[in-house]
Amino acid sequence: MGPELSQRLWNFVEAQHGYLDALPPTAALVHSDFKGINILVHEGEVSAVLDWEFAFAGSPLTDIANMLRYEHRMPEAFVSQFLRGYQVQGGILPPDWHRCIKLLDLISLCEFAHAPEVNEVVVRDVIELMERTLAQYQEK
């Protein structure tokens, strides 16, 4: 990532951590790799969620962050219906939920960027996502 981006991320997270501190302290089973390729659907119903190797107890917003990591490439209807489904099933989106999911996702992205066997394509993608979040929220 380089020292300049690392410092910008550090400064950003330090300035924004209050949003994460304000999240409810409830923990749930978090998949932590929640995305379309890990969800099996049969006849319009979810039949299985695969690939639980990164699961942990934490904020359910982590899975929302993962699913919406590429929301800028997704149809708006997908995003709104995904969030609607989450809320219909009892999920609660806190105030500033979008900023919270982007902060949670930055944590995951930092882990990707520093994985022992990370490839150049992944690093470029991670940096682009980090820069997008910084641009979206740094001045707000």
PDB file of C-alpha atoms in Angstrom:
ATOM      1  CA  MET A   1       0.000   0.000   0.000  1.00  0.00           C
ATOM      2  CA  GLY A   2       2.875   2.323   0.697  1.00  0.00           C
ATOM      3  CA  PRO A   3       3.503   4.717   3.566  1.00  0.00           C
ATOM      4  CA  GLU A   4       1.386   7.595   2.185  1.00  0.00           C
ATOM      5  CA  LEU A   5      -1.818   5.561   1.813  1.00  0.00           C
ATOM      6  CA  SER A   6      -1.149   3.783   5.108  1.00  0.00           C
ATOM      7  CA  GLN A   7      -0.898   7.122   6.909  1.00  0.00           C
ATOM      8  CA  ARG A   8      -4.028   8.475   5.220  1.00  0.00           C
ATOM      9  CA  LEU A   9      -5.945   5.357   6.259  1.00  0.00           C
ATOM     10  CA  TRP A  10      -4.648   5.581   9.822  1.00  0.00           C
ATOM     11  CA  ASN A  11      -5.647   9.246  10.089  1.00  0.00           C
ATOM     12  CA  PHE A  12      -9.047   8.516   8.573  1.00  0.00           C
ATOM     13  CA  VAL A  13      -9.835   5.609  10.900  1.00  0.00           C
ATOM     14  CA  GLU A  14      -8.656   7.574  13.933  1.00  0.00           C
ATOM     15  CA  ALA A  15     -10.982  10.429  12.966  1.00  0.00           C
ATOM     16  CA  GLN A  16     -13.916   8.090  12.251  1.00  0.00           C
ATOM     17  CA  HIS A  17     -13.649   5.427  14.979  1.00  0.00           C
ATOM     18  CA  GLY A  18     -16.477   7.015  16.971  1.00  0.00           C
ATOM     19  CA  TYR A  19     -18.917   5.652  14.401  1.00  0.00           C
ATOM     20  CA  LEU A  20     -17.804   2.121  15.191  1.00  0.00           C
ATOM     21  CA  ASP A  21     -17.726   2.792  18.925  1.00  0.00           C
ATOM     22  CA  ALA A  22     -21.397   3.777  18.677  1.00  0.00           C
ATOM     23  CA  LEU A  23     -22.455   0.421  17.199  1.00  0.00           C
ATOM     24  CA  PRO A  24     -24.562  -1.760  19.475  1.00  0.00           C
ATOM     25  CA  PRO A  25     -22.335  -4.157  21.449  1.00  0.00           C
ATOM     26  CA  THR A  26     -24.337  -7.184  20.324  1.00  0.00           C
ATOM     27  CA  ALA A  27     -22.410  -9.937  18.602  1.00  0.00           C
ATOM     28  CA  ALA A  28     -23.741 -12.340  16.021  1.00  0.00           C
ATOM     29  CA  LEU A  29     -22.267 -15.100  13.912  1.00  0.00           C
ATOM     30  CA  VAL A  30     -20.589 -13.237  11.063  1.00  0.00           C
ATOM     31  CA  HIS A  31     -19.736 -15.106   7.888  1.00  0.00           C
ATOM     32  CA  SER A  32     -17.055 -12.557   6.920  1.00  0.00           C
ATOM     33  CA  ASP A  33     -16.951 -13.635   3.271  1.00  0.00           C
ATOM     34  CA  PHE A  34     -20.612 -12.998   2.506  1.00  0.00           C
ATOM     35  CA  LYS A  35     -21.007 -12.530  -1.226  1.00  0.00           C
ATOM     36  CA  GLY A  36     -22.959 -13.987  -4.106  1.00  0.00           C
ATOM     37  CA  ILE A  37     -20.565 -16.807  -4.958  1.00  0.00           C
ATOM     38  CA  ASN A  38     -20.931 -18.184  -1.427  1.00  0.00           C
ATOM     39  CA  ILE A  39     -24.728 -18.275  -1.506  1.00  0.00           C
ATOM     40  CA  LEU A  40     -26.604 -21.172  -3.086  1.00  0.00           C
ATOM     41  CA  VAL A  41     -30.126 -20.424  -4.250  1.00  0.00           C
ATOM     42  CA  HIS A  42     -32.658 -23.066  -5.274  1.00  0.00           C
ATOM     43  CA  GLU A  43     -36.034 -22.102  -6.722  1.00  0.00           C
ATOM     44  CA  GLY A  44     -35.692 -18.522  -5.525  1.00  0.00           C
ATOM     45  CA  GLU A  45     -34.795 -19.430  -1.938  1.00  0.00           C
ATOM     46  CA  VAL A  46     -31.413 -19.448  -0.215  1.00  0.00           C
ATOM     47  CA  SER A  47     -30.575 -23.101   0.314  1.00  0.00           C
ATOM     48  CA  ALA A  48     -27.047 -22.768   1.733  1.00  0.00           C
ATOM     49  CA  VAL A  49     -24.287 -20.332   2.595  1.00  0.00           C
ATOM     50  CA  LEU A  50     -20.842 -21.775   1.876  1.00  0.00           C
ATOM     51  CA  ASP A  51     -17.244 -21.046   2.876  1.00  0.00           C
ATOM     52  CA  TRP A  52     -17.360 -20.329   6.609  1.00  0.00           C
ATOM     53  CA  GLU A  53     -13.594 -20.395   7.170  1.00  0.00           C
ATOM     54  CA  PHE A  54     -13.417 -16.718   8.208  1.00  0.00           C
ATOM     55  CA  ALA A  55     -16.483 -16.737  10.495  1.00  0.00           C
ATOM     56  CA  PHE A  56     -16.348 -14.997  13.869  1.00  0.00           C
ATOM     57  CA  ALA A  57     -18.635 -13.358  16.437  1.00  0.00           C
ATOM     58  CA  GLY A  58     -19.057  -9.665  15.710  1.00  0.00           C
ATOM     59  CA  SER A  59     -21.247  -7.019  14.159  1.00  0.00           C
ATOM     60  CA  PRO A  60     -23.646  -8.278  11.484  1.00  0.00           C
ATOM     61  CA  LEU A  61     -22.796  -5.090   9.619  1.00  0.00           C
ATOM     62  CA  THR A  62     -19.552  -6.828   8.663  1.00  0.00           C
ATOM     63  CA  ASP A  63     -21.484  -9.133   6.331  1.00  0.00           C
ATOM     64  CA  ILE A  64     -23.419  -6.199   4.909  1.00  0.00           C
ATOM     65  CA  ALA A  65     -20.091  -4.466   4.302  1.00  0.00           C
ATOM     66  CA  ASN A  66     -18.778  -7.504   2.482  1.00  0.00           C
ATOM     67  CA  MET A  67     -21.880  -7.928   0.333  1.00  0.00           C
ATOM     68  CA  LEU A  68     -21.916  -4.240  -0.584  1.00  0.00           C
ATOM     69  CA  ARG A  69     -18.165  -3.854  -1.082  1.00  0.00           C
ATOM     70  CA  TYR A  70     -18.753  -3.343  -4.811  1.00  0.00           C
ATOM     71  CA  GLU A  71     -22.082  -1.538  -4.536  1.00  0.00           C
ATOM     72  CA  HIS A  72     -20.805   1.079  -6.983  1.00  0.00           C
ATOM     73  CA  ARG A  73     -20.950  -1.684  -9.628  1.00  0.00           C
ATOM     74  CA  MET A  74     -24.302  -3.137  -8.527  1.00  0.00           C
ATOM     75  CA  PRO A  75     -27.767  -2.242  -9.715  1.00  0.00           C
ATOM     76  CA  GLU A  76     -29.447   0.095  -7.239  1.00  0.00           C
ATOM     77  CA  ALA A  77     -32.362  -2.350  -7.014  1.00  0.00           C
ATOM     78  CA  PHE A  78     -30.046  -5.103  -5.733  1.00  0.00           C
ATOM     79  CA  VAL A  79     -28.688  -2.884  -2.972  1.00  0.00           C
ATOM     80  CA  SER A  80     -32.101  -1.636  -1.870  1.00  0.00           C
ATOM     81  CA  GLN A  81     -33.664  -5.117  -1.931  1.00  0.00           C
ATOM     82  CA  PHE A  82     -30.734  -6.655  -0.061  1.00  0.00           C
ATOM     83  CA  LEU A  83     -31.065  -4.015   2.675  1.00  0.00           C
ATOM     84  CA  ARG A  84     -34.849  -4.394   2.693  1.00  0.00           C
ATOM     85  CA  GLY A  85     -34.477  -8.165   3.168  1.00  0.00           C
ATOM     86  CA  TYR A  86     -32.050  -7.625   6.022  1.00  0.00           C
ATOM     87  CA  GLN A  87     -34.473  -5.290   7.776  1.00  0.00           C
ATOM     88  CA  VAL A  88     -37.542  -7.451   7.103  1.00  0.00           C
ATOM     89  CA  GLN A  89     -35.744 -10.319   8.853  1.00  0.00           C
ATOM     90  CA  GLY A  90     -35.133  -8.138  11.926  1.00  0.00           C
ATOM     91  CA  GLY A  91     -31.788  -6.595  11.059  1.00  0.00           C
ATOM     92  CA  ILE A  92     -31.283  -3.061  12.291  1.00  0.00           C
ATOM     93  CA  LEU A  93     -29.357  -0.445  10.369  1.00  0.00           C
ATOM     94  CA  PRO A  94     -27.975   2.174  12.771  1.00  0.00           C
ATOM     95  CA  PRO A  95     -27.696   5.855  11.924  1.00  0.00           C
ATOM     96  CA  ASP A  96     -24.749   6.360   9.580  1.00  0.00           C
ATOM     97  CA  TRP A  97     -24.866   2.650   8.744  1.00  0.00           C
ATOM     98  CA  HIS A  98     -23.239   3.237   5.360  1.00  0.00           C
ATOM     99  CA  ARG A  99     -20.223   4.961   6.871  1.00  0.00           C
ATOM    100  CA  CYS A 100     -20.023   2.146   9.459  1.00  0.00           C
ATOM    101  CA  ILE A 101     -19.980  -0.594   6.818  1.00  0.00           C
ATOM    102  CA  LYS A 102     -17.275   1.218   4.870  1.00  0.00           C
ATOM    103  CA  LEU A 103     -15.161   1.521   8.035  1.00  0.00           C
ATOM    104  CA  LEU A 104     -15.658  -2.170   8.807  1.00  0.00           C
ATOM    105  CA  ASP A 105     -14.759  -3.007   5.228  1.00  0.00           C
ATOM    106  CA  LEU A 106     -11.537  -0.998   5.486  1.00  0.00           C
ATOM    107  CA  ILE A 107     -10.464  -3.396   8.237  1.00  0.00           C
ATOM    108  CA  SER A 108     -11.043  -6.367   5.943  1.00  0.00           C
ATOM    109  CA  LEU A 109      -9.322  -4.648   3.042  1.00  0.00           C
ATOM    110  CA  CYS A 110      -6.247  -3.956   5.186  1.00  0.00           C
ATOM    111  CA  GLU A 111      -6.120  -7.657   6.041  1.00  0.00           C
ATOM    112  CA  PHE A 112      -6.246  -8.539   2.327  1.00  0.00           C
ATOM    113  CA  ALA A 113      -3.509  -6.058   1.493  1.00  0.00           C
ATOM    114  CA  HIS A 114      -1.199  -7.539   4.111  1.00  0.00           C
ATOM    115  CA  ALA A 115      -1.908 -11.225   3.563  1.00  0.00           C
ATOM    116  CA  PRO A 116       1.264 -13.302   3.180  1.00  0.00           C
ATOM    117  CA  GLU A 117       0.339 -14.582  -0.284  1.00  0.00           C
ATOM    118  CA  VAL A 118      -1.439 -11.621  -1.835  1.00  0.00           C
ATOM    119  CA  ASN A 119      -1.162 -11.033  -5.570  1.00  0.00           C
ATOM    120  CA  GLU A 120      -0.757  -7.743  -7.395  1.00  0.00           C
ATOM    121  CA  VAL A 121      -4.280  -7.770  -8.872  1.00  0.00           C
ATOM    122  CA  VAL A 122      -5.842  -8.094  -5.422  1.00  0.00           C
ATOM    123  CA  VAL A 123      -3.660  -5.302  -4.050  1.00  0.00           C
ATOM    124  CA  ARG A 124      -4.671  -2.959  -6.899  1.00  0.00           C
ATOM    125  CA  ASP A 125      -8.338  -3.747  -6.308  1.00  0.00           C
ATOM    126  CA  VAL A 126      -8.003  -3.246  -2.548  1.00  0.00           C
ATOM    127  CA  ILE A 127      -6.240   0.091  -3.011  1.00  0.00           C
ATOM    128  CA  GLU A 128      -8.952   1.270  -5.416  1.00  0.00           C
ATOM    129  CA  LEU A 129     -11.636   0.362  -2.861  1.00  0.00           C
ATOM    130  CA  MET A 130      -9.738   2.109  -0.066  1.00  0.00           C
ATOM    131  CA  GLU A 131      -9.278   5.239  -2.170  1.00  0.00           C
ATOM    132  CA  ARG A 132     -12.986   5.213  -3.027  1.00  0.00           C
ATOM    133  CA  THR A 133     -13.942   5.118   0.660  1.00  0.00           C
ATOM    134  CA  LEU A 134     -11.472   7.851   1.548  1.00  0.00           C
ATOM    135  CA  ALA A 135     -12.775  10.065  -1.249  1.00  0.00           C
ATOM    136  CA  GLN A 136     -16.378   9.448  -0.224  1.00  0.00           C
ATOM    137  CA  TYR A 137     -16.015  10.124   3.500  1.00  0.00           C
ATOM    138  CA  GLN A 138     -12.761  11.909   4.257  1.00  0.00           C
ATOM    139  CA  GLU A 139     -14.199  15.406   4.020  1.00  0.00           C
ATOM    140  CA  LYS A 140     -17.513  14.566   5.720  1.00  0.00           C
TER     141      LYS A 140
END
